[in-house]
Coordinates of C-alpha atoms in Angstrom, one line a residue:
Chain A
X1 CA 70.5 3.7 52.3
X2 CA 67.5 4.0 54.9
X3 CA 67.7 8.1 53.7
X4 CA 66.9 8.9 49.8
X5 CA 66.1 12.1 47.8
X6 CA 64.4 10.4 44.5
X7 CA 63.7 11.7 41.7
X8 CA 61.6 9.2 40.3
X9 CA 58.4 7.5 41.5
X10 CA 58.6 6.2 45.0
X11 CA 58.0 2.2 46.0
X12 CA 56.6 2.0 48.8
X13 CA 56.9 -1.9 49.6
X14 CA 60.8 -0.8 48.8
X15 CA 60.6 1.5 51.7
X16 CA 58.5 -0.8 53.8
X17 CA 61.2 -3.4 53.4
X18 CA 63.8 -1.7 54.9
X19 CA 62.7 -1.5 58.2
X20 CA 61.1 -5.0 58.2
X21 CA 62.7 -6.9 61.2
X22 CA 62.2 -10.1 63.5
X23 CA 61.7 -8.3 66.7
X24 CA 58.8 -6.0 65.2
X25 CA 55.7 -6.2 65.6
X26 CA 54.4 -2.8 63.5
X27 CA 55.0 -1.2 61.2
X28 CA 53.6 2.3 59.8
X29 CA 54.1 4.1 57.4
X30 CA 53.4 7.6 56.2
X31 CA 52.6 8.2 52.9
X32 CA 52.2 12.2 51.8
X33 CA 50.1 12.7 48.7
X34 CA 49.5 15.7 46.5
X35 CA 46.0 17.3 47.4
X36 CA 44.1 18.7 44.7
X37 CA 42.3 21.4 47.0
X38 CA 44.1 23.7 49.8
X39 CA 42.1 26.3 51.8
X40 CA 40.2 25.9 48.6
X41 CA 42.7 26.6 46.0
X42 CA 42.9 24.1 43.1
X43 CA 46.4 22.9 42.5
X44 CA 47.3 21.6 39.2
X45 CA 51.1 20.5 40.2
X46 CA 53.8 20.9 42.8
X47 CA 57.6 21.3 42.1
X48 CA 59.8 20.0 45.1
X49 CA 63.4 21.2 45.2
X50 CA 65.6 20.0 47.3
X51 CA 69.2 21.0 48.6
X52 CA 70.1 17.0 48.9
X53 CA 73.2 16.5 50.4
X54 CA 72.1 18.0 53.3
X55 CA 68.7 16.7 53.1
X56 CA 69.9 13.2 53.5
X57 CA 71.6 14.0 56.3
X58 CA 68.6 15.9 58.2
X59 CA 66.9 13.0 57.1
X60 CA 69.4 10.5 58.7
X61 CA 69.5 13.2 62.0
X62 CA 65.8 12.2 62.3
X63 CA 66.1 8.4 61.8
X64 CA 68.8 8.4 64.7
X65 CA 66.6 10.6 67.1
X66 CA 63.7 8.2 66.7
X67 CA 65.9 5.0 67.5
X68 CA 67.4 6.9 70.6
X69 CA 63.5 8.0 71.6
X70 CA 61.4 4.8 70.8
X71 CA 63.9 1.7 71.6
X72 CA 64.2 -0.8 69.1
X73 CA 62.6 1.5 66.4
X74 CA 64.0 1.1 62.6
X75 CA 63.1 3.9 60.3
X76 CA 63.6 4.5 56.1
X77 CA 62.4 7.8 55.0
X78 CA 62.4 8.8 50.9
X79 CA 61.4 11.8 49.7
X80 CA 60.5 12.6 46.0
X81 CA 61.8 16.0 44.4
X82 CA 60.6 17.6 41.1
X83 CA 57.2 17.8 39.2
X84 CA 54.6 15.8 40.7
X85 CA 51.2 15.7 40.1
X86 CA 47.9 15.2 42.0
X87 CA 47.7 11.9 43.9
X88 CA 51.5 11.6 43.5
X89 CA 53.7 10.0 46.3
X90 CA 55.9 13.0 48.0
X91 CA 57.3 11.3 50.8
X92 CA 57.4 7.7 52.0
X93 CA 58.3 7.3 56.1
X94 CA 58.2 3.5 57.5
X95 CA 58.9 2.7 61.1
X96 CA 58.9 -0.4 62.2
X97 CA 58.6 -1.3 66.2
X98 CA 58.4 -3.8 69.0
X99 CA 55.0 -2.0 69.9
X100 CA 52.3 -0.7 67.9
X101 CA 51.9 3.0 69.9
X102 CA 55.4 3.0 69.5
X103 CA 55.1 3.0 65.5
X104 CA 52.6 4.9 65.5
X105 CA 54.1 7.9 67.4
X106 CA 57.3 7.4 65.8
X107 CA 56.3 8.3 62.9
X108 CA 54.0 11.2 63.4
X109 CA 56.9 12.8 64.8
X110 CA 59.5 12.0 61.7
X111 CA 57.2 14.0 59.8
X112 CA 56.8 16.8 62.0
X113 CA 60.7 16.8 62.1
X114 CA 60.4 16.9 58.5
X115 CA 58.6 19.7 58.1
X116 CA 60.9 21.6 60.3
X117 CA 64.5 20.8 59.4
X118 CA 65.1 19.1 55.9
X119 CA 65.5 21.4 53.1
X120 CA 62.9 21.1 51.0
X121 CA 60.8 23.3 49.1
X122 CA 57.9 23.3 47.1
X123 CA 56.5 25.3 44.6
X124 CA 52.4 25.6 44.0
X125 CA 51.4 25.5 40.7
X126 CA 47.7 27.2 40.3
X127 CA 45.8 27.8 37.4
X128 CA 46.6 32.2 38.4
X129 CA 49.9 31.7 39.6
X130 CA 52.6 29.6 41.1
X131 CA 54.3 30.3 44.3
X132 CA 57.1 29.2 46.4
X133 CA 55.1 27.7 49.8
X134 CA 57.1 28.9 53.5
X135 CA 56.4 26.5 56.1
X136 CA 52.8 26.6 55.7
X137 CA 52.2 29.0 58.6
X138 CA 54.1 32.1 56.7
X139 CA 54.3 34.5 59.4
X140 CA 56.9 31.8 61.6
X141 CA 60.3 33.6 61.9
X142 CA 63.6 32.1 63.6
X143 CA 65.1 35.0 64.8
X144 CA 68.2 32.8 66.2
X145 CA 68.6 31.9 62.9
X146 CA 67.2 28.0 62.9
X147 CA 64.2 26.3 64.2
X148 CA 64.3 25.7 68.4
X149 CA 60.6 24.5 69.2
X150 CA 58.4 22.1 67.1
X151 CA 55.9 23.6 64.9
X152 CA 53.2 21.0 65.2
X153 CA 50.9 22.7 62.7
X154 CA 49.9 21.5 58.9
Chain B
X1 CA 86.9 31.5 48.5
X2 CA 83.6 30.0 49.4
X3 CA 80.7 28.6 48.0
X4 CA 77.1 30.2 48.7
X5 CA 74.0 28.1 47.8
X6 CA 70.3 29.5 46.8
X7 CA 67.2 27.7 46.9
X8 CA 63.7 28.0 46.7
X9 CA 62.4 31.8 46.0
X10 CA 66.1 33.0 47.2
X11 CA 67.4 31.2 43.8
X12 CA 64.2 33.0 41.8
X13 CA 65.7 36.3 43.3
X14 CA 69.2 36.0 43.0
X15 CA 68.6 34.1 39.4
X16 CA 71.7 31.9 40.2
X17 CA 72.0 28.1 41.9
X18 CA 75.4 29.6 44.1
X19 CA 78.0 32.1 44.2
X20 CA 81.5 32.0 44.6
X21 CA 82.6 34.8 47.2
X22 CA 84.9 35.2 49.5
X23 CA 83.0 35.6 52.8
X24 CA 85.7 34.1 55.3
X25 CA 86.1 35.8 58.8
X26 CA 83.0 37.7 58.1
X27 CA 80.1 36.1 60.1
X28 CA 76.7 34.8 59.1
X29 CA 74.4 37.6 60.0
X30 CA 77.1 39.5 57.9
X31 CA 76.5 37.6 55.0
X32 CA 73.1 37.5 54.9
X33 CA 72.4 41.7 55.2
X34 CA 75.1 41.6 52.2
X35 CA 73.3 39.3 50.1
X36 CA 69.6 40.8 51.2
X37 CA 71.0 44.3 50.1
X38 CA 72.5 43.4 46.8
X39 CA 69.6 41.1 45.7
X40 CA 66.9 42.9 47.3
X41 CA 65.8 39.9 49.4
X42 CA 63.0 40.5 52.2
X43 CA 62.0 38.3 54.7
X44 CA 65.3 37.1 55.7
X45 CA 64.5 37.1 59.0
X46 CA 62.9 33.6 58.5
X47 CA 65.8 32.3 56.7
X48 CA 68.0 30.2 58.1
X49 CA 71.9 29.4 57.1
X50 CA 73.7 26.5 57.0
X51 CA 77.6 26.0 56.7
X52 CA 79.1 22.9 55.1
X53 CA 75.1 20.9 55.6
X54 CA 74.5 21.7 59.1
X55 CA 72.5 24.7 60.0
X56 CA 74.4 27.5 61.5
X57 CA 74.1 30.8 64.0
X58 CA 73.9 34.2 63.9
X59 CA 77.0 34.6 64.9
X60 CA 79.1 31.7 63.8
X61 CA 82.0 32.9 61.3
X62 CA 82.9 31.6 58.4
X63 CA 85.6 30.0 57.5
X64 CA 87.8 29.5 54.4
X65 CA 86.5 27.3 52.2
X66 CA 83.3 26.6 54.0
X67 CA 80.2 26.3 51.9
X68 CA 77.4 28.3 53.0
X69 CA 73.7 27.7 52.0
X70 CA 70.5 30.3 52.5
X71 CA 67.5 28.3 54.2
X72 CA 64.0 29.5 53.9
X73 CA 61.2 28.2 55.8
X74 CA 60.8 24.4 54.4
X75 CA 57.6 23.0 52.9
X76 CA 58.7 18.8 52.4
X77 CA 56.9 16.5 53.7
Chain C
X1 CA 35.9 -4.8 48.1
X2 CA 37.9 -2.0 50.7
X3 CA 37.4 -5.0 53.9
X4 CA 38.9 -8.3 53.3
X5 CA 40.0 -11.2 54.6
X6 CA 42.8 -13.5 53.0
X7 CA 44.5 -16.8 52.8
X8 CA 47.2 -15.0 50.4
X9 CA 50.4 -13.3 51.5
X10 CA 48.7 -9.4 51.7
X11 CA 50.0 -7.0 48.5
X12 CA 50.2 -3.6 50.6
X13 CA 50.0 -1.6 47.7
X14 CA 47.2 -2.5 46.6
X15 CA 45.2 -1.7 50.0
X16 CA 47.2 1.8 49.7
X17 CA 45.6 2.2 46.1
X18 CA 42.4 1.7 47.6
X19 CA 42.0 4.8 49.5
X20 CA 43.6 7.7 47.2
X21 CA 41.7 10.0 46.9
X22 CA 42.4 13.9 45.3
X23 CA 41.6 15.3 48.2
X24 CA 43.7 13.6 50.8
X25 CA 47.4 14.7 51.4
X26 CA 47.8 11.7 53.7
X27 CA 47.7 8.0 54.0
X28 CA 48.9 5.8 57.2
X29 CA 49.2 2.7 57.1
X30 CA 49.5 0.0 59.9
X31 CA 51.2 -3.0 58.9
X32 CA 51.0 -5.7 61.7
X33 CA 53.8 -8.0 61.2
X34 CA 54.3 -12.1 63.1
X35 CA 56.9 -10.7 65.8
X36 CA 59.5 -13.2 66.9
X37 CA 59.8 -12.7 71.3
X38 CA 56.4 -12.3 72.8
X39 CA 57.9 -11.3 76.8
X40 CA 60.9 -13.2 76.0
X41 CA 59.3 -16.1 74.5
X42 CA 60.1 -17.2 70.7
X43 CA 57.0 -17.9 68.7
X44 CA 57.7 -20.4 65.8
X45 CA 54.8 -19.8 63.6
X46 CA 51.0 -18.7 63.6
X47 CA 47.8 -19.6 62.9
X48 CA 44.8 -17.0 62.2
X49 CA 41.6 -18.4 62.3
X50 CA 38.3 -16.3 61.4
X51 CA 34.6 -16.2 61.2
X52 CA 34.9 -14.9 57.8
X53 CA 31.3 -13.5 57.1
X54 CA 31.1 -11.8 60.7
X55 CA 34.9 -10.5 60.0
X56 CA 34.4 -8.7 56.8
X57 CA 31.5 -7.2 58.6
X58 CA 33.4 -5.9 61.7
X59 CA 35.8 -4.3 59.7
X60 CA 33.4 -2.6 57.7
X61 CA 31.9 -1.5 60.4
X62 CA 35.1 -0.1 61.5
X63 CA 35.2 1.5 58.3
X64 CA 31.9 3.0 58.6
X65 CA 32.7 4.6 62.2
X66 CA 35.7 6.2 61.0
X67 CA 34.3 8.1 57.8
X68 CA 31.7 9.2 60.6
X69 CA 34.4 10.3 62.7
X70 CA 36.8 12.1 60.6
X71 CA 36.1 13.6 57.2
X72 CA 36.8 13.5 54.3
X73 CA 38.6 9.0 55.6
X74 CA 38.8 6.8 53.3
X75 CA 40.2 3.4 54.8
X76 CA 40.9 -0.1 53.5
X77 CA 42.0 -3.2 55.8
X78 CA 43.1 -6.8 54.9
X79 CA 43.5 -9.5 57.2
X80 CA 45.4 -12.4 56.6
X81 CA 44.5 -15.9 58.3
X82 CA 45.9 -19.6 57.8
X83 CA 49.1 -20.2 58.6
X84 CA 51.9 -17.5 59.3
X85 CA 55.8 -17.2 59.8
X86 CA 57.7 -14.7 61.6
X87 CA 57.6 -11.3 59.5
X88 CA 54.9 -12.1 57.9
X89 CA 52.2 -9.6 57.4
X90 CA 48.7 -10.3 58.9
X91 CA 47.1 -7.3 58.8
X92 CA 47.1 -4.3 56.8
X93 CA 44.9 -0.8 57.4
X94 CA 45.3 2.4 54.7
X95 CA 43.4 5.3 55.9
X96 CA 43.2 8.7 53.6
X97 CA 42.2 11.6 55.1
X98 CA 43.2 15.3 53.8
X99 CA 45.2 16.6 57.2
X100 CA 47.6 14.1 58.4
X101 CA 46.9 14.3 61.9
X102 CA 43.5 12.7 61.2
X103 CA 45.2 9.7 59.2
X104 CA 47.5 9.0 62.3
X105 CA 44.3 8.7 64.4
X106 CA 42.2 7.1 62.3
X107 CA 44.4 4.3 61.6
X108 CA 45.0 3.8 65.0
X109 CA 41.4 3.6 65.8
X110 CA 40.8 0.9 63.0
X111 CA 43.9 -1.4 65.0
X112 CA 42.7 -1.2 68.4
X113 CA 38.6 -1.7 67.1
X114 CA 40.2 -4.7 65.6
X115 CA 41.0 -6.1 68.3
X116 CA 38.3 -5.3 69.8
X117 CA 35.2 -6.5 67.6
X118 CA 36.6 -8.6 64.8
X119 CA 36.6 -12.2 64.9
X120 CA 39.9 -13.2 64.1
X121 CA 42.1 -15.9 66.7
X122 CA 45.5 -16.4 66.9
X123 CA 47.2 -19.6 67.7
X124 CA 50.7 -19.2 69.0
X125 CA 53.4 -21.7 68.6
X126 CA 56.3 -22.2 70.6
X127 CA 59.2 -25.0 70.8
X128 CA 57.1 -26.6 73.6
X129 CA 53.3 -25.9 73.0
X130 CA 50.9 -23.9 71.4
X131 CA 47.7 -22.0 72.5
X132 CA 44.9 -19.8 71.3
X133 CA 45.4 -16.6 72.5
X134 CA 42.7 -14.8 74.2
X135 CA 42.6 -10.6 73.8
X136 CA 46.2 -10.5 75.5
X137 CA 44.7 -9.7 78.7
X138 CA 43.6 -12.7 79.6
X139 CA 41.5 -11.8 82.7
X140 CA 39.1 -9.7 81.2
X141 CA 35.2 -10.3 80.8
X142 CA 32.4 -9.3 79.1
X143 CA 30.1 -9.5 81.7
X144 CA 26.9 -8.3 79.3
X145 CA 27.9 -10.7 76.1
X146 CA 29.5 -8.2 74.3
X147 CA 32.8 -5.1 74.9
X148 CA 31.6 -2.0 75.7
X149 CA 34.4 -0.1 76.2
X150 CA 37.7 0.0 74.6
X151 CA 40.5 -2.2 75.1
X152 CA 43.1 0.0 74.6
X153 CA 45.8 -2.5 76.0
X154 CA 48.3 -4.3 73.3
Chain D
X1 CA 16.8 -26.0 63.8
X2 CA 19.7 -23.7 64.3
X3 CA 23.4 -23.7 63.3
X4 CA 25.8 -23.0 66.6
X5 CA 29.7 -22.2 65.1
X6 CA 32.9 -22.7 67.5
X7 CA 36.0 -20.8 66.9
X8 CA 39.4 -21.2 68.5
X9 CA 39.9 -23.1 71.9
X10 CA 35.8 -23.8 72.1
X11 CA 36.2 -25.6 68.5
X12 CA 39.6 -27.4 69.7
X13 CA 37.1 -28.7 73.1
X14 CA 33.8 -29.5 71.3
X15 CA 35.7 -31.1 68.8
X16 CA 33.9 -29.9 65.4
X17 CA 33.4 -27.1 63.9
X18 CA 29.3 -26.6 64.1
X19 CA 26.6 -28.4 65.2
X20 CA 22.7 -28.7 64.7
X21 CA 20.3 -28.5 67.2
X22 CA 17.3 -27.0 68.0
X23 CA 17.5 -23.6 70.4
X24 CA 14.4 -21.7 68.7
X25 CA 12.6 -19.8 72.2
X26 CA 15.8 -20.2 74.1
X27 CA 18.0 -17.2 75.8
X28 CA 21.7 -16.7 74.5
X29 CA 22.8 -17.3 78.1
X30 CA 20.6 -20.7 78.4
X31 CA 22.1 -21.7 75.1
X32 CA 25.8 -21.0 76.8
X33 CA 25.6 -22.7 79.7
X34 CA 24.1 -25.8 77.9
X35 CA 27.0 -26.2 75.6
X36 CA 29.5 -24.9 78.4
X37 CA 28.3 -28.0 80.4
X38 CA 27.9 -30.2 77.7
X39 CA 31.6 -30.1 76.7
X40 CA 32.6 -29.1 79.8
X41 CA 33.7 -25.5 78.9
X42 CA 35.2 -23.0 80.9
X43 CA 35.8 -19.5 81.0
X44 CA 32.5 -19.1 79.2
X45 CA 32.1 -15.5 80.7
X46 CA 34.4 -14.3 78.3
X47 CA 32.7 -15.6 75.3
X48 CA 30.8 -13.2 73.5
X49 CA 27.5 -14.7 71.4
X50 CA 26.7 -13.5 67.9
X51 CA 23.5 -14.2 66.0
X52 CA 23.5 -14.2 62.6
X53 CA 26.7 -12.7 62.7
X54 CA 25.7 -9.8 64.9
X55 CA 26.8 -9.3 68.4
X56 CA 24.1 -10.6 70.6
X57 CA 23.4 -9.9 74.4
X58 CA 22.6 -12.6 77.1
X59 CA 19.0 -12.3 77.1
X60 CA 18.4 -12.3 73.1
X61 CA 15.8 -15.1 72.2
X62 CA 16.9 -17.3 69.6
X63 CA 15.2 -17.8 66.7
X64 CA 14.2 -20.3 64.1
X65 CA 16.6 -20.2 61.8
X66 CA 19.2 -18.4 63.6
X67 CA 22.9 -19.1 63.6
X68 CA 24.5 -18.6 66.6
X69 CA 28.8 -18.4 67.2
X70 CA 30.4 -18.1 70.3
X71 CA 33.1 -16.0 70.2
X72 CA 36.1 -16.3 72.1
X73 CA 37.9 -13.2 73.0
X74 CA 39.5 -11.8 69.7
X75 CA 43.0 -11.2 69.1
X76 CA 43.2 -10.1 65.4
X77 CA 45.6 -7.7 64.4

């Protein structure tokens, strides 16, 4: 179970743990918190929703292109859904490596996968308003109908 | 019959979690100007669609008993 | 207390609760881990041996050039010394920065000033020996009494 | 008098962990080579110097007081 949709607080040394392995040397791990302040907004909470069967599996689709790209590369990605609150844990990615460059480039690119091809969602909560976010750079269409270049962008 | 899935601000708009419709032989695009009519949906050029968990074409059809699920832009992570 | 060095096994949490912050959406951490084949040879154990005082002033020092460098870092690091099996964690760096790209290069900055700059010395054990082992490329020279240039090599 | 600290492979040769002696007025580098011959060191021209726990070029004068380590290359991490 490298691949989780939670629904309660994340632990991280749980996730750390799974990719802990003799022939690594690295490990790193991502850990995506809720910001207070965007673009100068104030958000008082998020609501992550989540279509999770096929999450998980977008999830394990990324897990399984890292250990084809980086060789010997062991991944274990969770990712929280519902109300969370500032400083809260949203997602958790560990990748553990041979190498440390490895690990470290590993893992920047699970989360830019993640951005683009699990189906998640999250919903700002302001203190004016609340509002279903896109993929952060609203004005990205997919005119063949799903996502064919990476969109390397926060 | 098939399933179809909402999410996000499709599920605000629709007001319902899925539908049970019978979309078979009709293809995706199809679909998707049905549902955008009924509900009033805009922006569904940046939705995508996915059939049975795997995300699907334009042009794919649907079958009988496939579950299809509306996709817009993702904010995880 | 954010730059330590430690005889005890390293809790990873706690140098991850170190550097939340409200205002960062992302935290990396590098977990350096005792890896098993070093070019095909199988280490038993480790020792780490420091010059403590001088250490915990590298690494803050590290610290201090990356909250110059990116804005808005935070960043906590724990070294481990003594003795050390394989999987065992002897290092640990949590960088918080609000745009994740940052906390990726950050973090890798803090790992390869380490090496650099800090006075920490491994011993390697084997089945048939054991050796201190010099900055892993063995040929190279300060010529002035001190690195001026980064060792980016692993 | 002054405190000079070995670490690592120059500890496991000179056999202790510090000495005292008296390098007040001399250079880093005459300081080095004194020890290197002394205990018959080698690949001295990788050892850094630090005084008083600060990085410390060749032609630094000691000082009284001043403790000096020779630091082998590092390999932290």
């Amino acid at each position: 179970m490298n691949y989780e949709i939670s629904k309660e607080p994340i632990d991280i040394q749980a996730v750390i743990d799974k990719v802990v392995q003799r022939e690594a040397g690295a490990i790193t791990t991502f850990i995506g918190t809720v910001r207070e302040l965007t673009k100068g907004k104030r958000t008082l909470f998020l609501i992550y929703e989540t279509y999770e069967a096929m999450a998980v599996k977008k999830l394990q689709q990324i897990g399984s292109e890292i250990e084809e790209r980086w060789e010997g590369a062991k991944v274990a990605i969770t990712h929280r859904v519902g109300r969370l609150d500032i400083t809260d844990v949203a997602v958790v990615i560990a990748v553990s490596t041979p190498h440390r460059n490895d690990a470290y480039e590993a893992n920047r690119y699970a989360i830019e996968r993640i951005k683009e091809i699990v189906p998640i969602w999250k919903k700002e909560h302001w203190e004016d308003g609340e509002e279903w976010m896109g993929n952060q750079l609203e004005t990205v269409a997919y005119p063949k109908g799903h996502p064919e270049e990476k969109d390397l962008n926060e | 019959m098939n399933k179809v899935l909402f999410f996000a601000h499709i599920r605000d708009a629709v007001g319902q979690e899925s539908l049970q419709l019978e979309a078979a032989g009709k293809t995706v695009a199809q679909l998707k100007a049905e549902i955008a009519e009924k509900y009033k949906l805009e922006k569904m050029e940046t939705v995508m669609t996915a059939i049975n968990e795997e995300f699907a074409m334009n042009e794919e059809i649907i079958q009988k008993d496939d579950v299809v699920a509306f996709i817009p832009p993702v904010s995880g992570g």
